[in-house]
Amino acid sequence: MSARPFTEAELPPHVAMALWRGHALGRHDAPVWSSGHADLDALLPGGGWPGQSLTEILQAPAMHAEWRLLSPALRICVAQGQVIMLINPPYEPHAVGLRQAGLAEQQWVCISPQAESDVVWSTEQVLKAGAATAVLAWLPPHVQPAALRRLQSCAARHAGPIFLFRPEATQAQPSAAPLRLTLSLDAQSQDVQVCVFKRRGPAQLGAMTLPKAWPSHVHPLVSKALQRQVSAPVPTPSTRHDHVALDRPAAIRQLARPGVVQL
């Protein structure tokens, strides 16, 4: 006679708390921080960006929309007294743009390792320090799975949210991060699009668009630029040039200097 399986109600409390079924969204017992978008929070285990755990954000080369995605959560972090640690950012942080997003320069610290091999090491040391920080680390393209496992082990002792930025091409590579997503921009509206392809729960089908993810001081300019694009006459074949297809994203990029537009 086969033994009767335990029901969830019969399991020890600590086991029941750790149990999650593949068809349902898993729980996250550590602190979480709202993404600032209710629809996105509904896709994240625990209802927000997790603490004591890695979150991987994958983007195409030369696309940096991470500030637009994370600014609402980072404002919550700094309001709680946390410092934002920037490790190996691809560009020098734009203090004016970050200040307009509610992240004053005294609230973040930038670490720029000289060698790629030092980026993971620096991230590990920050996570081991036990300080109240939100960590944003831009990892080099070729990171070994063993290094990611070490980071996830260190993350379990770190109370703040931890975001790792990697190229979109690494999506098929193994990773110890429990939460992984891709980040992109809509070609027409430049709205942020998010696809959560790894989480404790069923896979997300398709990308979610987060409208109005521009900073409040930039959004009116973006809206006017998009309105001009819609109302502009379509060039005739005799006047159309090869660069016309690039005009729409260029109109958005011209709103601010590099480093500001990524907000």
Short mmCIF file of C-alpha atoms in Angstrom, two decimals:
data_model
loop_
_atom_site.label_atom_id
_atom_site.label_comp_id
_atom_site.label_asym_id
_atom_site.label_seq_id
_atom_site.Cartn_x
_atom_site.Cartn_y
_atom_site.Cartn_z
CA MET A 1 0.00 0.00 0.00
CA SER A 2 1.39 3.37 -0.95
CA ALA A 3 1.61 6.06 1.69
CA ARG A 4 -0.92 8.86 1.52
CA PRO A 5 0.76 12.13 0.46
CA PHE A 6 0.80 14.98 2.95
CA THR A 7 -1.56 17.87 2.36
CA GLU A 8 -0.15 21.36 2.66
CA ALA A 9 -2.06 21.89 5.91
CA GLU A 10 -0.30 18.87 7.45
CA LEU A 11 3.23 20.06 6.65
CA PRO A 12 5.41 21.69 9.32
CA PRO A 13 4.98 25.49 9.20
CA HIS A 14 8.53 26.20 8.01
CA VAL A 15 8.12 23.66 5.20
CA ALA A 16 4.71 24.98 4.18
CA MET A 17 6.08 28.52 4.00
CA ALA A 18 8.84 27.41 1.59
CA LEU A 19 6.50 25.36 -0.60
CA TRP A 20 5.25 26.68 -3.91
CA ARG A 21 3.62 24.91 -6.82
CA GLY A 22 4.83 25.39 -10.38
CA HIS A 23 1.46 26.63 -11.66
CA ALA A 24 1.20 29.34 -8.99
CA LEU A 25 3.26 32.44 -8.23
CA GLY A 26 5.75 31.74 -5.47
CA ARG A 27 6.06 33.68 -2.23
CA HIS A 28 9.05 35.75 -1.17
CA ASP A 29 9.59 35.92 2.57
CA ALA A 30 12.31 38.60 2.49
CA PRO A 31 11.47 42.32 2.13
CA VAL A 32 10.27 43.53 -1.27
CA TRP A 33 10.07 46.97 -2.86
CA SER A 34 7.27 47.99 -5.19
CA SER A 35 8.30 48.54 -8.80
CA GLY A 36 5.96 51.53 -9.00
CA HIS A 37 3.72 49.69 -11.47
CA ALA A 38 0.86 47.62 -10.04
CA ASP A 39 0.68 45.34 -13.09
CA LEU A 40 4.38 44.53 -12.86
CA ASP A 41 4.21 43.97 -9.09
CA ALA A 42 1.49 41.37 -9.75
CA LEU A 43 4.02 39.39 -11.83
CA LEU A 44 6.78 39.44 -9.20
CA PRO A 45 6.85 36.87 -6.37
CA GLY A 46 6.05 38.73 -3.17
CA GLY A 47 4.62 41.68 -5.08
CA GLY A 48 7.79 43.64 -5.81
CA TRP A 49 11.56 43.63 -6.33
CA PRO A 50 13.02 41.08 -3.89
CA GLY A 51 15.60 41.58 -1.18
CA GLN A 52 18.16 38.89 -0.26
CA SER A 53 18.05 37.66 -3.84
CA LEU A 54 19.44 38.50 -7.28
CA THR A 55 17.37 40.14 -10.00
CA GLU A 56 18.88 39.97 -13.49
CA ILE A 57 17.88 42.56 -16.07
CA LEU A 58 18.92 41.81 -19.66
CA GLN A 59 19.07 44.50 -22.36
CA ALA A 60 20.22 44.84 -25.93
CA PRO A 61 23.67 46.44 -26.48
CA ALA A 62 23.76 50.23 -26.08
CA MET A 63 20.21 50.34 -24.64
CA HIS A 64 20.09 51.63 -21.08
CA ALA A 65 16.52 51.97 -19.81
CA GLU A 66 17.30 50.65 -16.34
CA TRP A 67 16.83 54.00 -14.61
CA ARG A 68 13.36 54.41 -16.07
CA LEU A 69 12.43 50.96 -14.76
CA LEU A 70 14.01 51.16 -11.31
CA SER A 71 13.70 54.80 -10.26
CA PRO A 72 10.38 54.35 -8.36
CA ALA A 73 11.79 51.50 -6.26
CA LEU A 74 15.09 53.30 -5.68
CA ARG A 75 13.24 56.35 -4.38
CA ILE A 76 11.60 54.07 -1.81
CA CYS A 77 15.00 52.67 -0.86
CA VAL A 78 16.60 56.05 -0.26
CA ALA A 79 13.54 57.19 1.69
CA GLN A 80 14.24 54.24 4.01
CA GLY A 81 17.83 55.40 4.49
CA GLN A 82 19.53 53.10 1.99
CA VAL A 83 22.44 54.16 -0.20
CA ILE A 84 22.48 53.18 -3.88
CA MET A 85 25.69 51.39 -4.86
CA LEU A 86 26.54 51.65 -8.57
CA ILE A 87 29.16 49.09 -9.62
CA ASN A 88 30.77 49.39 -13.06
CA PRO A 89 28.14 51.68 -14.66
CA PRO A 90 28.64 52.00 -18.44
CA TYR A 91 28.52 55.81 -18.25
CA GLU A 92 29.35 58.35 -15.61
CA PRO A 93 26.15 58.90 -13.57
CA HIS A 94 24.39 62.10 -14.62
CA ALA A 95 23.90 63.88 -11.31
CA VAL A 96 21.34 66.39 -12.60
CA GLY A 97 19.17 63.74 -14.21
CA LEU A 98 19.31 61.49 -11.15
CA ARG A 99 18.49 64.42 -8.89
CA GLN A 100 15.43 65.22 -11.01
CA ALA A 101 14.40 61.57 -10.64
CA GLY A 102 14.52 61.97 -6.85
CA LEU A 103 17.97 60.44 -6.36
CA ALA A 104 20.33 63.12 -5.08
CA GLU A 105 24.07 62.58 -5.52
CA GLN A 106 24.68 62.17 -1.78
CA GLN A 107 22.41 59.11 -1.91
CA TRP A 108 24.53 57.04 -4.29
CA VAL A 109 28.11 55.79 -4.46
CA CYS A 110 29.82 54.78 -7.70
CA ILE A 111 32.49 52.05 -7.90
CA SER A 112 34.38 51.71 -11.19
CA PRO A 113 36.77 48.72 -11.15
CA GLN A 114 39.72 49.00 -13.50
CA ALA A 115 39.53 45.37 -14.69
CA GLU A 116 36.51 43.31 -15.72
CA SER A 117 37.64 40.55 -13.39
CA ASP A 118 37.21 42.91 -10.45
CA VAL A 119 33.53 43.69 -11.13
CA VAL A 120 32.17 40.45 -9.66
CA TRP A 121 34.67 40.66 -6.77
CA SER A 122 33.57 44.22 -5.96
CA THR A 123 29.92 43.19 -6.05
CA GLU A 124 30.62 40.30 -3.68
CA GLN A 125 32.36 42.61 -1.19
CA VAL A 126 29.45 45.06 -1.21
CA LEU A 127 26.97 42.25 -0.56
CA LYS A 128 29.13 40.85 2.27
CA ALA A 129 29.47 44.25 3.95
CA GLY A 130 25.98 44.07 5.44
CA ALA A 131 25.30 47.76 4.80
CA ALA A 132 21.85 49.14 4.00
CA THR A 133 22.27 49.51 0.26
CA ALA A 134 20.49 48.95 -3.01
CA VAL A 135 23.01 47.41 -5.41
CA LEU A 136 23.12 47.99 -9.18
CA ALA A 137 25.95 46.09 -10.88
CA TRP A 138 26.70 46.07 -14.62
CA LEU A 139 28.48 42.76 -15.13
CA PRO A 140 30.89 42.04 -17.98
CA PRO A 141 29.46 39.94 -20.86
CA HIS A 142 31.26 36.72 -19.98
CA VAL A 143 30.40 35.83 -16.39
CA GLN A 144 30.79 32.20 -15.33
CA PRO A 145 27.79 30.43 -13.72
CA ALA A 146 29.95 29.74 -10.66
CA ALA A 147 30.41 33.50 -10.14
CA LEU A 148 26.64 34.03 -10.28
CA ARG A 149 26.15 31.26 -7.72
CA ARG A 150 28.58 33.01 -5.38
CA LEU A 151 26.70 36.26 -5.81
CA GLN A 152 23.38 34.58 -5.05
CA SER A 153 24.91 33.05 -1.92
CA CYS A 154 26.14 36.50 -0.81
CA ALA A 155 22.77 38.03 -1.70
CA ALA A 156 21.02 35.87 0.89
CA ARG A 157 22.77 37.96 3.58
CA HIS A 158 22.01 41.34 2.00
CA ALA A 159 18.78 43.07 2.98
CA GLY A 160 18.45 45.47 0.04
CA PRO A 161 17.45 44.81 -3.57
CA ILE A 162 20.19 43.63 -5.94
CA PHE A 163 20.05 44.23 -9.69
CA LEU A 164 22.52 42.71 -12.15
CA PHE A 165 22.61 44.06 -15.71
CA ARG A 166 23.74 41.71 -18.46
CA PRO A 167 23.47 41.58 -22.28
CA GLU A 168 20.23 40.24 -23.76
CA ALA A 169 22.27 37.56 -25.56
CA THR A 170 22.88 35.82 -22.20
CA GLN A 171 19.21 34.89 -21.79
CA ALA A 172 19.82 31.23 -22.69
CA GLN A 173 22.80 30.90 -20.35
CA PRO A 174 22.36 29.30 -16.91
CA SER A 175 22.04 31.68 -13.98
CA ALA A 176 21.50 31.30 -10.25
CA ALA A 177 19.34 34.45 -10.16
CA PRO A 178 15.79 33.46 -9.12
CA LEU A 179 14.30 36.42 -11.03
CA ARG A 180 15.33 37.27 -14.61
CA LEU A 181 13.71 39.61 -17.10
CA THR A 182 14.37 41.35 -20.40
CA LEU A 183 14.04 45.10 -20.80
CA SER A 184 13.34 46.84 -24.11
CA LEU A 185 11.74 49.98 -25.58
CA ASP A 186 8.78 50.18 -27.93
CA ALA A 187 10.05 51.34 -31.34
CA GLN A 188 7.27 53.93 -31.75
CA SER A 189 6.29 55.22 -28.29
CA GLN A 190 9.61 54.44 -26.52
CA ASP A 191 7.57 52.98 -23.65
CA VAL A 192 9.41 50.49 -21.44
CA GLN A 193 8.63 46.82 -22.14
CA VAL A 194 9.37 44.08 -19.61
CA CYS A 195 9.23 40.30 -20.03
CA VAL A 196 9.75 38.14 -16.93
CA PHE A 197 11.09 34.86 -18.32
CA LYS A 198 12.29 33.33 -15.04
CA ARG A 199 10.59 33.53 -11.68
CA ARG A 200 9.14 31.27 -9.01
CA GLY A 201 5.96 30.60 -10.92
CA PRO A 202 4.67 30.14 -14.48
CA ALA A 203 6.47 31.90 -17.30
CA GLN A 204 5.08 35.24 -18.45
CA LEU A 205 3.63 35.11 -21.95
CA GLY A 206 4.67 38.14 -23.98
CA ALA A 207 6.05 41.49 -22.88
CA MET A 208 4.33 43.97 -20.58
CA THR A 209 4.37 47.65 -21.53
CA LEU A 210 4.88 50.17 -18.75
CA PRO A 211 3.44 53.43 -20.10
CA LYS A 212 4.59 56.83 -18.86
CA ALA A 213 7.81 55.44 -17.42
CA TRP A 214 9.55 58.72 -18.23
CA PRO A 215 10.49 61.09 -15.41
CA SER A 216 7.80 63.70 -14.80
CA HIS A 217 9.96 66.54 -16.19
CA VAL A 218 10.65 64.63 -19.44
CA HIS A 219 7.22 63.12 -20.16
CA PRO A 220 5.61 66.36 -21.49
CA LEU A 221 8.48 66.76 -23.96
CA VAL A 222 8.15 63.15 -25.10
CA SER A 223 4.41 63.52 -25.59
CA LYS A 224 4.89 66.62 -27.77
CA ALA A 225 7.59 64.90 -29.82
CA LEU A 226 5.34 61.89 -30.45
CA GLN A 227 2.44 64.15 -31.41
CA ARG A 228 4.63 65.90 -33.97
CA GLN A 229 5.63 62.55 -35.41
CA VAL A 230 2.00 61.47 -35.82
CA SER A 231 0.95 64.74 -37.46
CA ALA A 232 4.01 65.04 -39.72
CA PRO A 233 3.31 64.35 -43.43
CA VAL A 234 4.62 61.06 -44.80
CA PRO A 235 7.47 61.70 -47.26
CA THR A 236 6.78 60.78 -50.87
CA PRO A 237 9.00 58.16 -52.55
CA SER A 238 10.82 60.93 -54.38
CA THR A 239 11.78 62.73 -51.16
CA ARG A 240 12.26 59.76 -48.81
CA HIS A 241 15.86 59.07 -47.76
CA ASP A 242 17.51 56.11 -46.10
CA HIS A 243 17.73 57.89 -42.75
CA VAL A 244 13.98 58.53 -42.42
CA ALA A 245 13.43 55.23 -40.61
CA LEU A 246 15.77 56.43 -37.87
CA ASP A 247 14.05 59.76 -37.29
CA ARG A 248 11.52 58.63 -34.69
CA PRO A 249 13.91 57.21 -32.07
CA ALA A 250 16.28 60.07 -32.83
CA ALA A 251 13.58 62.57 -31.93
CA ILE A 252 13.38 61.03 -28.48
CA ARG A 253 17.13 60.79 -28.01
CA GLN A 254 17.57 64.48 -28.85
CA LEU A 255 15.46 65.49 -25.84
CA ALA A 256 18.50 65.17 -23.56
CA ARG A 257 22.18 64.39 -23.53
CA PRO A 258 23.36 60.76 -23.26
CA GLY A 259 22.96 59.78 -19.63
CA VAL A 260 19.79 61.84 -19.19
CA VAL A 261 17.66 60.01 -21.74
CA GLN A 262 18.24 56.72 -19.93
CA LEU A 263 16.22 58.03 -17.00
#
